[in-house]
JSON list of C-alpha atoms in Angstrom, two decimals:
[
{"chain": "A", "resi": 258, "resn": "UNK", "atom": "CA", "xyz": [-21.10, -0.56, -2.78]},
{"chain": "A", "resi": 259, "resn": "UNK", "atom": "CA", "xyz": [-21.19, 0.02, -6.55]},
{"chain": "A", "resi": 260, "resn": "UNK", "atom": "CA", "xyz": [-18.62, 2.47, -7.74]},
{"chain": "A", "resi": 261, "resn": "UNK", "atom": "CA", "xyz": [-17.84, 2.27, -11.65]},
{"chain": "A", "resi": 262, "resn": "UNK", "atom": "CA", "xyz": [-19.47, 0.98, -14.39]},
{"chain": "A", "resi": 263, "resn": "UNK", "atom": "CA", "xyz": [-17.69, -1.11, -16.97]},
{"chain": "A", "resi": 264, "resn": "UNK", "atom": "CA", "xyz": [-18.26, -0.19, -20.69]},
{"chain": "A", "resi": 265, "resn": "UNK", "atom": "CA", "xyz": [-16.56, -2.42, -23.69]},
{"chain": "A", "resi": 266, "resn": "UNK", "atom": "CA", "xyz": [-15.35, -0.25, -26.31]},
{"chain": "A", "resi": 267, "resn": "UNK", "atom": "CA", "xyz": [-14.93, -2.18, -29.82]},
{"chain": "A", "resi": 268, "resn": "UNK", "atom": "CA", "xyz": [-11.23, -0.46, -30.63]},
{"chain": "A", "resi": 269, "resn": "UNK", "atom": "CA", "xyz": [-10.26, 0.51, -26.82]},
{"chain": "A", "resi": 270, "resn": "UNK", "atom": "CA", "xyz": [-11.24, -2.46, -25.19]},
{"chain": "A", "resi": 271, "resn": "UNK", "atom": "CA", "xyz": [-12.76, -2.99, -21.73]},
{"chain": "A", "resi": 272, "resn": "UNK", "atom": "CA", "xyz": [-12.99, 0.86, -20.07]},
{"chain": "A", "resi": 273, "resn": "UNK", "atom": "CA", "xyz": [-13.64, 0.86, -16.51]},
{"chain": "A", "resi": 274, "resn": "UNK", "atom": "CA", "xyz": [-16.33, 4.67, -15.45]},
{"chain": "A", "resi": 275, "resn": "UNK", "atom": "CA", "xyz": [-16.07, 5.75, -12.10]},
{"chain": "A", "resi": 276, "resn": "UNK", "atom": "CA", "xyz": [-19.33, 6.84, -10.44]},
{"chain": "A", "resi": 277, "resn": "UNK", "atom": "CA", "xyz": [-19.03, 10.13, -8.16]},
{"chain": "A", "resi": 278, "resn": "UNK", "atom": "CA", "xyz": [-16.69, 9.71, -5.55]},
{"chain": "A", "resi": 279, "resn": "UNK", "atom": "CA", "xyz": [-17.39, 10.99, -2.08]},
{"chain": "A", "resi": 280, "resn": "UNK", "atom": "CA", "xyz": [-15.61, 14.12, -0.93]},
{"chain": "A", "resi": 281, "resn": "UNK", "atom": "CA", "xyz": [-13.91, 11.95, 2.20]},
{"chain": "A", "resi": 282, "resn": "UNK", "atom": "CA", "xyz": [-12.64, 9.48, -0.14]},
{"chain": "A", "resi": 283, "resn": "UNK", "atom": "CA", "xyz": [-11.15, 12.02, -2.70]},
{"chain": "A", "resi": 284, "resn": "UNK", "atom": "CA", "xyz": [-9.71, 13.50, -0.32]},
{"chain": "A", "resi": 285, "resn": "UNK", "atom": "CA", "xyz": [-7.11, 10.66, 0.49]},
{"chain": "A", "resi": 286, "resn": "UNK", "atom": "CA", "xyz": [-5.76, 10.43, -2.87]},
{"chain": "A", "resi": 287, "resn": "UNK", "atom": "CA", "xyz": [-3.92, 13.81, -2.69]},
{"chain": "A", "resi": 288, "resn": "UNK", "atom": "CA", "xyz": [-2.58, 12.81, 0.35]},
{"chain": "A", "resi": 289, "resn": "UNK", "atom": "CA", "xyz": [-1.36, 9.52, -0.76]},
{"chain": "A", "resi": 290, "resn": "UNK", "atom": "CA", "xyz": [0.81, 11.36, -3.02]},
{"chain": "A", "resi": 291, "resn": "UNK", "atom": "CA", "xyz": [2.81, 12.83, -0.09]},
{"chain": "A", "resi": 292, "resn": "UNK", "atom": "CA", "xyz": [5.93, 10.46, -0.56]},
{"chain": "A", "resi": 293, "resn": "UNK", "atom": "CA", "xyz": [9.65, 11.94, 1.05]},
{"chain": "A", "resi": 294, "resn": "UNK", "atom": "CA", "xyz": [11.46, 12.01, -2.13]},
{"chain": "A", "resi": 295, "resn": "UNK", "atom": "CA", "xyz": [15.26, 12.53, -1.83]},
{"chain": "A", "resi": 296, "resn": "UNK", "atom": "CA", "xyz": [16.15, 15.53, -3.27]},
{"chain": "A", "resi": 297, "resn": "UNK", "atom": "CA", "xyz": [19.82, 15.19, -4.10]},
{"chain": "A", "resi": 298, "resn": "UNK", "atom": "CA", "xyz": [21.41, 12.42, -5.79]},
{"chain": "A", "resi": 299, "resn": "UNK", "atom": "CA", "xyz": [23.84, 10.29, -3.97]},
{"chain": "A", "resi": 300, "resn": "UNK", "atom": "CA", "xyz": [25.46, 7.30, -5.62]},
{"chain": "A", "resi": 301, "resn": "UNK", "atom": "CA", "xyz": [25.49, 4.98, -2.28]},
{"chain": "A", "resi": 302, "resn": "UNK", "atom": "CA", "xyz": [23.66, 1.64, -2.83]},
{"chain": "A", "resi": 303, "resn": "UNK", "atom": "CA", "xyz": [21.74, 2.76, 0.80]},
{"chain": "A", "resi": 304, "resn": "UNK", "atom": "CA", "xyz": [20.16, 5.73, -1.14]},
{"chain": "A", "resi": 305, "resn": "UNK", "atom": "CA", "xyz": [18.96, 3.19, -4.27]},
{"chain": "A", "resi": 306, "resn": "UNK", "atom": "CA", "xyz": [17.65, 1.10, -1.46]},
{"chain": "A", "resi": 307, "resn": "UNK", "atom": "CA", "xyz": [15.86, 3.57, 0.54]},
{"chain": "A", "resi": 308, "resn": "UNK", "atom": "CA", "xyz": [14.42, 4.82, -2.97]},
{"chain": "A", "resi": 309, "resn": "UNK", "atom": "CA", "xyz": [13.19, 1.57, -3.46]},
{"chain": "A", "resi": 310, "resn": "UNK", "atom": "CA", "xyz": [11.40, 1.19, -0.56]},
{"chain": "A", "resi": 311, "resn": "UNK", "atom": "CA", "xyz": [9.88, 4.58, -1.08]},
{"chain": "A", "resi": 312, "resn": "UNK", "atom": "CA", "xyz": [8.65, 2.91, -4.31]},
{"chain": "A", "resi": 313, "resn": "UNK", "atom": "CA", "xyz": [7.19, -0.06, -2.88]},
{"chain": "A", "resi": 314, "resn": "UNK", "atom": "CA", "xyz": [5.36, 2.13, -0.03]},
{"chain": "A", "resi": 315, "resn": "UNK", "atom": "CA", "xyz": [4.12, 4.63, -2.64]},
{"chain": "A", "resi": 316, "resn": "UNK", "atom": "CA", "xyz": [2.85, 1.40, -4.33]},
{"chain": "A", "resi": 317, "resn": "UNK", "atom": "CA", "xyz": [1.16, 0.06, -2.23]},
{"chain": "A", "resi": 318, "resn": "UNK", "atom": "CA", "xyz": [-0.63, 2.85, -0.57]},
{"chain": "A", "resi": 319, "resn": "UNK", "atom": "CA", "xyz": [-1.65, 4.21, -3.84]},
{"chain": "A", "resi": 320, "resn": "UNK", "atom": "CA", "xyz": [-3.19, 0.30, -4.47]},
{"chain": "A", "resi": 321, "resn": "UNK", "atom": "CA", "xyz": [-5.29, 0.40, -1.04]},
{"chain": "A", "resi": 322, "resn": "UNK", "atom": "CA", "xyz": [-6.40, 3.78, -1.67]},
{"chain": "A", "resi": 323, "resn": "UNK", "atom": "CA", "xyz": [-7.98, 2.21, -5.17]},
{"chain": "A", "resi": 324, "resn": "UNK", "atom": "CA", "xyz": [-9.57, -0.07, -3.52]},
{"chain": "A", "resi": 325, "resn": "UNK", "atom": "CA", "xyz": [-11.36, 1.95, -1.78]},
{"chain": "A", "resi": 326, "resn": "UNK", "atom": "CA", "xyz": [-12.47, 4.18, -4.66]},
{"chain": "A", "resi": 327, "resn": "UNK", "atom": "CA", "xyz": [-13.47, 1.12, -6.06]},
{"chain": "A", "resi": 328, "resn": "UNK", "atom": "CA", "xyz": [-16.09, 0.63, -3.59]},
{"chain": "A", "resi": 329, "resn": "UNK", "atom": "CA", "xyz": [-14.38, -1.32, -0.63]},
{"chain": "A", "resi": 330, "resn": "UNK", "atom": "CA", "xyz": [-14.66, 0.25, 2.80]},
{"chain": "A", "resi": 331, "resn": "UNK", "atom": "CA", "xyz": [-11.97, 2.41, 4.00]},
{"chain": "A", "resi": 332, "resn": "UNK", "atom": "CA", "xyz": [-11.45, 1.81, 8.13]},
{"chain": "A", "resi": 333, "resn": "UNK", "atom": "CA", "xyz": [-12.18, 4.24, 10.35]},
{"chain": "A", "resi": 334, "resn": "UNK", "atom": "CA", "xyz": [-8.66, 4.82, 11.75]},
{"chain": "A", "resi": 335, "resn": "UNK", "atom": "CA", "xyz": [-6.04, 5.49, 8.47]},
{"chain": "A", "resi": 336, "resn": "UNK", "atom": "CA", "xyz": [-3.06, 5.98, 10.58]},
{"chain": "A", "resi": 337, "resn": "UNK", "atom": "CA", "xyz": [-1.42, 3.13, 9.72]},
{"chain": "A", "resi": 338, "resn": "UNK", "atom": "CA", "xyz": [-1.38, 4.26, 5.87]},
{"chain": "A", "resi": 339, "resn": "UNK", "atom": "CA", "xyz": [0.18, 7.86, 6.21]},
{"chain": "A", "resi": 340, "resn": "UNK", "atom": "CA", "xyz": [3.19, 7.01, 8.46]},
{"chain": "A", "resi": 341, "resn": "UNK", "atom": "CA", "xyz": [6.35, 7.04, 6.15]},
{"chain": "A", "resi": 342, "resn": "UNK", "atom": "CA", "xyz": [8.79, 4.25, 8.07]},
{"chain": "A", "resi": 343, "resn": "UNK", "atom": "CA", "xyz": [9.39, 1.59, 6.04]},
{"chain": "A", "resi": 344, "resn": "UNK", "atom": "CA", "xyz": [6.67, -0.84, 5.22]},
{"chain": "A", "resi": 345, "resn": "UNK", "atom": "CA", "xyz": [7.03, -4.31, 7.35]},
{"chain": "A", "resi": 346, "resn": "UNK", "atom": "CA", "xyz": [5.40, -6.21, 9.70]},
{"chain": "A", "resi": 347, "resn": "UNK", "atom": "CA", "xyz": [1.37, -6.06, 10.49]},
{"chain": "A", "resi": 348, "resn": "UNK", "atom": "CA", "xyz": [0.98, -2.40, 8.90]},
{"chain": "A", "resi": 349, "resn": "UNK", "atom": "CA", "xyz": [2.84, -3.76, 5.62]},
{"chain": "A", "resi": 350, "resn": "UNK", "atom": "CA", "xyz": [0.01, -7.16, 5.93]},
{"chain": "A", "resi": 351, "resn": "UNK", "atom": "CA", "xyz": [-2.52, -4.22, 6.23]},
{"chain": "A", "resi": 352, "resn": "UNK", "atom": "CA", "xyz": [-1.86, -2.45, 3.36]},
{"chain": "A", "resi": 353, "resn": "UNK", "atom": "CA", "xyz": [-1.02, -5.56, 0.93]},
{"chain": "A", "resi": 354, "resn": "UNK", "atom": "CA", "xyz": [-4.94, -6.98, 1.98]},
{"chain": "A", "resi": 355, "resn": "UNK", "atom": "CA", "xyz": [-6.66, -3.70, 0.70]},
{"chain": "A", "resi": 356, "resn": "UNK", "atom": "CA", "xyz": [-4.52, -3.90, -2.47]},
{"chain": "A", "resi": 357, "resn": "UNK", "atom": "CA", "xyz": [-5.33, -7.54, -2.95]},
{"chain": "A", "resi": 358, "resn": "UNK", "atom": "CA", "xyz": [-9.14, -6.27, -2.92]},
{"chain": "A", "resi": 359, "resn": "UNK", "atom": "CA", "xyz": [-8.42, -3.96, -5.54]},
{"chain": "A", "resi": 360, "resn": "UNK", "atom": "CA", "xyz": [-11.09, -5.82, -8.65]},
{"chain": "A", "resi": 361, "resn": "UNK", "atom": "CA", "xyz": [-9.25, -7.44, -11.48]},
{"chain": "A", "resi": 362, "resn": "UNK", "atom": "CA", "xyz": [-10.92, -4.81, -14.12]},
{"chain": "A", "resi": 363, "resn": "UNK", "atom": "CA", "xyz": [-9.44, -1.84, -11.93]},
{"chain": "A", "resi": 364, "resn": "UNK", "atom": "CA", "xyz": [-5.90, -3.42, -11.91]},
{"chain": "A", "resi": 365, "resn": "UNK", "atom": "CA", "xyz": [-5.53, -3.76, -14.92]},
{"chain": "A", "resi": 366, "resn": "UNK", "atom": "CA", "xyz": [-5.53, 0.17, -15.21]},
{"chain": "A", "resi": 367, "resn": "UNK", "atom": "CA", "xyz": [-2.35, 0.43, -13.48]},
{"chain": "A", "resi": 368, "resn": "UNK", "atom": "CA", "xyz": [-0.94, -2.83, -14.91]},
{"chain": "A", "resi": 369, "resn": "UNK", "atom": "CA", "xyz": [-1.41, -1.00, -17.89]},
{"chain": "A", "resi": 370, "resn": "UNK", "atom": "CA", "xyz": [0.05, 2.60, -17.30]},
{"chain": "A", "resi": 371, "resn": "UNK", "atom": "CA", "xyz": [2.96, 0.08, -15.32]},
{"chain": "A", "resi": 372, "resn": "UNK", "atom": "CA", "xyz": [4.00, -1.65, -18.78]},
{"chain": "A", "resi": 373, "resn": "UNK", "atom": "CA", "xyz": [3.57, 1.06, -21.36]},
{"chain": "A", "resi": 374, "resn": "UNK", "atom": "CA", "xyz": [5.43, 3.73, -19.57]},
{"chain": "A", "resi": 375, "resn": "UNK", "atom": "CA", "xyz": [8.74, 1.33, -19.09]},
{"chain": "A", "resi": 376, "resn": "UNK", "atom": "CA", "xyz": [7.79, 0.23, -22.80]},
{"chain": "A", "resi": 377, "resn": "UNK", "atom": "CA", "xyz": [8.71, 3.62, -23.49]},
{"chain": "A", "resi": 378, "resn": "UNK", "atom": "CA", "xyz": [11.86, 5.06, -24.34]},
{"chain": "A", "resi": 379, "resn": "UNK", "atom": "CA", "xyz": [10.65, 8.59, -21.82]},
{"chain": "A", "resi": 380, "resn": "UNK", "atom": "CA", "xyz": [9.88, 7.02, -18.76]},
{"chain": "A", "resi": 381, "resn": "UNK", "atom": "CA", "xyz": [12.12, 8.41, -16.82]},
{"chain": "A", "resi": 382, "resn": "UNK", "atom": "CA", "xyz": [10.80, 12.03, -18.30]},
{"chain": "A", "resi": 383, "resn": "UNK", "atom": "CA", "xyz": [7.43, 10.58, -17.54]},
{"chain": "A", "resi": 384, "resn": "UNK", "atom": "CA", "xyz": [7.57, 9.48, -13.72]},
{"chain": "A", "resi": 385, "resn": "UNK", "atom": "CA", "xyz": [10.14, 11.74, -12.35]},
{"chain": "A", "resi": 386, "resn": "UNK", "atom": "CA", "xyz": [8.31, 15.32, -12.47]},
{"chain": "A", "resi": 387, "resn": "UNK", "atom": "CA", "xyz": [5.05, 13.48, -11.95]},
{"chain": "A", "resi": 388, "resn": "UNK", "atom": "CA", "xyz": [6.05, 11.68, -8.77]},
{"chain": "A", "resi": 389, "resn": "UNK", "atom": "CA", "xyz": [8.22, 14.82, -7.28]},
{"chain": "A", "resi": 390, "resn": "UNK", "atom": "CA", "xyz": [5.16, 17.48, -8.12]},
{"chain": "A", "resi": 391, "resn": "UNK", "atom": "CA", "xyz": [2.38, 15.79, -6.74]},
{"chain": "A", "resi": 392, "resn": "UNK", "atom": "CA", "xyz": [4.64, 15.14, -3.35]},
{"chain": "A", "resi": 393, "resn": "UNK", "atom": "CA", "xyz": [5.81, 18.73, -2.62]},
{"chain": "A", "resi": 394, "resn": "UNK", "atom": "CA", "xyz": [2.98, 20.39, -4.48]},
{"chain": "A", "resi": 395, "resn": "UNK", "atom": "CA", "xyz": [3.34, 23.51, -2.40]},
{"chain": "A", "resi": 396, "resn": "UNK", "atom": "CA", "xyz": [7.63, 24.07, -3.17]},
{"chain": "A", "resi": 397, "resn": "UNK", "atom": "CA", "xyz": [8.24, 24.07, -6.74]},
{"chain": "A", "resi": 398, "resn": "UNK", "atom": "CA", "xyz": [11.78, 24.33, -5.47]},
{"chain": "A", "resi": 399, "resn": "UNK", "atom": "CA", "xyz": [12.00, 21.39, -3.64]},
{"chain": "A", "resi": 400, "resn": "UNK", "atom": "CA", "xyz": [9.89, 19.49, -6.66]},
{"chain": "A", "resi": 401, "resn": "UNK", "atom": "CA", "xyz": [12.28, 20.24, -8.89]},
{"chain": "A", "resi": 402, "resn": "UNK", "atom": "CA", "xyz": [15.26, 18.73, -6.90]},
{"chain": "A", "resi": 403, "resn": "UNK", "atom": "CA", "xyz": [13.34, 15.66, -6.60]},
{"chain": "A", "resi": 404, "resn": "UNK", "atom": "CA", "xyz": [12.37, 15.45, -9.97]},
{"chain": "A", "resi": 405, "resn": "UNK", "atom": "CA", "xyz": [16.29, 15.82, -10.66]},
{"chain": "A", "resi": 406, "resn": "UNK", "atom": "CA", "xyz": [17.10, 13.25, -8.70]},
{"chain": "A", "resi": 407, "resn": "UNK", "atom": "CA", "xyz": [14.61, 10.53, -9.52]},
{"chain": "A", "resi": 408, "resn": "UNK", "atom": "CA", "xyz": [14.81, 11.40, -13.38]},
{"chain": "A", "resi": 409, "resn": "UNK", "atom": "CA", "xyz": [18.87, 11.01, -13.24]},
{"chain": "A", "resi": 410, "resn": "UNK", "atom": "CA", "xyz": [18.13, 7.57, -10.64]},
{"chain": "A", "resi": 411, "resn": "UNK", "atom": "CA", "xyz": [15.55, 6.11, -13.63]},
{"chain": "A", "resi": 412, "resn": "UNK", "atom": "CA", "xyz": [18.46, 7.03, -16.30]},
{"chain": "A", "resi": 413, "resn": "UNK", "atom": "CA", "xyz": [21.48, 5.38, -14.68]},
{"chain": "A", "resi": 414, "resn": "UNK", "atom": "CA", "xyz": [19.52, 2.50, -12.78]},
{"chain": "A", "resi": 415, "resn": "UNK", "atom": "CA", "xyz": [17.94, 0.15, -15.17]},
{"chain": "A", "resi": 416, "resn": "UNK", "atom": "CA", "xyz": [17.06, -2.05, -11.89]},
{"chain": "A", "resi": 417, "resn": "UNK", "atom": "CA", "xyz": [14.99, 0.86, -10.41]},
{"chain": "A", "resi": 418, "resn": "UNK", "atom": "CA", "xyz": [12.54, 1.48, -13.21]},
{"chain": "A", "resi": 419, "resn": "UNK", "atom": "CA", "xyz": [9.98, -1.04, -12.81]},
{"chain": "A", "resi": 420, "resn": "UNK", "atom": "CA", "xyz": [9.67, 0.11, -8.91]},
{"chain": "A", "resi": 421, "resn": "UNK", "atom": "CA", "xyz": [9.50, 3.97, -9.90]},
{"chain": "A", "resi": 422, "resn": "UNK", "atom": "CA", "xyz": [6.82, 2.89, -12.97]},
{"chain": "A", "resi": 423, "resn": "UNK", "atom": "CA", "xyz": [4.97, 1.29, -10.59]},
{"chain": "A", "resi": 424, "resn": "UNK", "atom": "CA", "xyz": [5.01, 3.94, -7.84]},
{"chain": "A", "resi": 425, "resn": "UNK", "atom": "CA", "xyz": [3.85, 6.20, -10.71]},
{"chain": "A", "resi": 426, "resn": "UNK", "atom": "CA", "xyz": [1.28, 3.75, -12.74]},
{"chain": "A", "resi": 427, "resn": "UNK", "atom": "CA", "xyz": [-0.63, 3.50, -8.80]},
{"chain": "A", "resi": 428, "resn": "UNK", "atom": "CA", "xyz": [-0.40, 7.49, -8.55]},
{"chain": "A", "resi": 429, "resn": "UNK", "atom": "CA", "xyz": [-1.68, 8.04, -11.59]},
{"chain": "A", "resi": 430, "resn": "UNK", "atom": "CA", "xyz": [-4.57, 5.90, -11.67]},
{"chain": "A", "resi": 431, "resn": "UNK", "atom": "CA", "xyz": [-6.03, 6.99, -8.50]},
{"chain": "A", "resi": 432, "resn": "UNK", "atom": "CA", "xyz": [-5.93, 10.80, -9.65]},
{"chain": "A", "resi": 433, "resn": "UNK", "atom": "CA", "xyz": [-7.06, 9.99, -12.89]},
{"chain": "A", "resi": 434, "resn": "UNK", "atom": "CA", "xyz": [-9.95, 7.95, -10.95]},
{"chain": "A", "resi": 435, "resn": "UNK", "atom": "CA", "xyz": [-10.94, 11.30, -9.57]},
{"chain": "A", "resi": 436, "resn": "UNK", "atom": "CA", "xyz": [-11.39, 13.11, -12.36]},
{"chain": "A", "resi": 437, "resn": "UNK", "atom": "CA", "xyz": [-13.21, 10.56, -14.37]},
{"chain": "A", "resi": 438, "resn": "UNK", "atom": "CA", "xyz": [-15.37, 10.28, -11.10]},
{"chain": "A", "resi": 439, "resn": "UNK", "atom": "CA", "xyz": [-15.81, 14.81, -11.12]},
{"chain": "A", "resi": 440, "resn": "UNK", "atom": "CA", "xyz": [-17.10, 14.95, -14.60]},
{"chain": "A", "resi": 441, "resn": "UNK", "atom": "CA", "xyz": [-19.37, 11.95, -14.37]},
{"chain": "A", "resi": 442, "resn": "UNK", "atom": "CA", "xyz": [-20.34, 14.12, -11.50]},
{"chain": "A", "resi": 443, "resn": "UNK", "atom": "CA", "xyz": [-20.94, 17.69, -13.17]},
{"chain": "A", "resi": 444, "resn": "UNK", "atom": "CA", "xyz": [-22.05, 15.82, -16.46]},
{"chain": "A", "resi": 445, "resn": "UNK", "atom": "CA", "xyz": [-24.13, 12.92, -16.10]},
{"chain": "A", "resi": 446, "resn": "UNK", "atom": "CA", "xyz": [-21.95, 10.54, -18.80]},
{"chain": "A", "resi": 447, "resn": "UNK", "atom": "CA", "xyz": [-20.23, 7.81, -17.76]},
{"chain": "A", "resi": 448, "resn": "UNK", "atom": "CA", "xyz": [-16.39, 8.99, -18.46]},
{"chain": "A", "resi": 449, "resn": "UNK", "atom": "CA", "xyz": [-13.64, 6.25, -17.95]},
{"chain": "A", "resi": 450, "resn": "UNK", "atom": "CA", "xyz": [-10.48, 6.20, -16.27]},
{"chain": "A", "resi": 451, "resn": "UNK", "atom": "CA", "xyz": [-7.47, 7.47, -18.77]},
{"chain": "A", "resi": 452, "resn": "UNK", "atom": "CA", "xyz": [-4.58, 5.07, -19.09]},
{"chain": "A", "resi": 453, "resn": "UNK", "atom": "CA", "xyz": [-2.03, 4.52, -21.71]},
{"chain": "A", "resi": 454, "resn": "UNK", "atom": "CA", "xyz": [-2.34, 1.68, -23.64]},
{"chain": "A", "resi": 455, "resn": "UNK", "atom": "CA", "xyz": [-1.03, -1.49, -22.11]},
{"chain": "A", "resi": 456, "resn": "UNK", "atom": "CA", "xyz": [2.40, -3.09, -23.10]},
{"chain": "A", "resi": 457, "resn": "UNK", "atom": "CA", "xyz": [3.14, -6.42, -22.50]},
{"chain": "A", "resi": 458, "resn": "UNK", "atom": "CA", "xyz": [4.78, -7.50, -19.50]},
{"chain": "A", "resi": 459, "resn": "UNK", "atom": "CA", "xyz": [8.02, -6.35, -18.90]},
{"chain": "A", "resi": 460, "resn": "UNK", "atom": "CA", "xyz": [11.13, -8.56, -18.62]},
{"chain": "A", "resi": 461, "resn": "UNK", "atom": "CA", "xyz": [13.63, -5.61, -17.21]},
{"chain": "A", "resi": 462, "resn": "UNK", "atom": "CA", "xyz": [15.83, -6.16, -14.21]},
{"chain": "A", "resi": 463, "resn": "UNK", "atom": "CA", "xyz": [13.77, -5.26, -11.18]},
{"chain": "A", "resi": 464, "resn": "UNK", "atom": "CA", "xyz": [10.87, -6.78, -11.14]},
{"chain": "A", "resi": 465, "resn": "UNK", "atom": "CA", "xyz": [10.64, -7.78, -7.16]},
{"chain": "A", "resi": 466, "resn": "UNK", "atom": "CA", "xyz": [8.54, -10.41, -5.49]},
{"chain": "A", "resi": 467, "resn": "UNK", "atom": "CA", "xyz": [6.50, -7.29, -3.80]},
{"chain": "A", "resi": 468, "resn": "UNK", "atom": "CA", "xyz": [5.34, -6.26, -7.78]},
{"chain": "A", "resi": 469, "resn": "UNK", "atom": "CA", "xyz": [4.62, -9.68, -8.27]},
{"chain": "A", "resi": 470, "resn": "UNK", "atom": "CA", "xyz": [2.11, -9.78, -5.16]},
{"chain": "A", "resi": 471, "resn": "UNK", "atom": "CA", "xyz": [0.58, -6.49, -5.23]},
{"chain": "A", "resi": 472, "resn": "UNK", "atom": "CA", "xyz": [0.08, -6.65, -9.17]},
{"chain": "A", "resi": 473, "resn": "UNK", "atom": "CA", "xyz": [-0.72, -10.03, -8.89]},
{"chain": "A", "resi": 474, "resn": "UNK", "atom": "CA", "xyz": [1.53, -11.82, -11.76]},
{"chain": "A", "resi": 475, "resn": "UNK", "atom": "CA", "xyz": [2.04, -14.91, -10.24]}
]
């Protein structure tokens, strides 16, 4: 099924135009947002761990989510994708096939939102409130504790930062997808998906095997 249109821009480069998305597929992406970020901070390596983890499920649902925006075919029974144990076994083989459909064009809109924002010198200020709002968009309290507490994690955990930047690069692209896709909809024009222009690939502490698979760089 076609779903975007790729335009080459002569000073942005290749710029990847959702067509309109259908209602059942939008839906999912505010859902995949719905991560259990801790709220307090607590110095044990068990809480970096389990933050990690979060990361790498966050990930990886946000990457078979695209890929079904991107005009692969969800399955009828989702299930599997929502539950918020940690990611292993068949469910985990699941979820790292739809990301491996994700097309190369579409990819590289994350991979690019992944390197810029822990090129920058804010990403901490960047991911954390993103990450916490869109979780716990109805508690503004709550939000705000886990904003704390993954802000303060990015700042004293250089080893964390490419997990949380990717957690965030995958959120952000399938939101941004939607939009893209709503006024192509209410508009007619082919609108592309908003990233932040691409870095080059980071060196930092933290890059795990399960970045290297799901954003292919091996």
């Amino acid at each position: 099924m076609e779903a975007y249109d790729i335009r080459d821009d002569p000073h942005l480069g290749r710029r990847v135009c959702p067509l309109p998305v259908r209602d059942e597929l939008a839906a999912l992406v505010p859902r995949s947002h719905r991560v259990s970020w801790p709220t307090w901070l607590d110095q044990s390596p068990r809480m970096l761990r389990d933050l990690l983890e979060l990361c790498r499920l966050r990930t990886a649902r946000g990457l078979a989510v695209l890929s079904w925006l991107a005009g692969d075919e969800p399955p009828a029974d989702l299930d599997w994708l929502w539950a918020s144990r940690r990611l292993a076994g068949p469910r985990q083989e699941r979820m790292y096939a739809a990301a491996a459909r994700v097309p190369e064009p579409v990819l590289g809109l994350v991979l690019a939102n992944w390197t810029w924002v822990l090129d920058t010198r804010h990403g901490g200020r960047v991911t954390a409130p993103y990450l916490a709002g869109t979780a716990y968009p109805g508690d503004g309290h709550v939000a705000a504790d886990a904003a704390m507490t993954l802000y303060q994690t990015y700042d004293r955990h250089p080893e964390s930062r490419p997990a949380l930047a990717a957690a965030w690069s995958a959120a952000r692209v399938t939101a941004d997808w939607c939009k893209a896709a709503e006024l192509h909809a209410a508009y007619g024009s082919r609108t592309p998906v908003f990233t932040y222009p691409r870095a080059a690939q980071p060196a930092a502490p933290g890059v795990r095997p399960w970045m290297e698979r799901l954003f292919r760089l091996r």
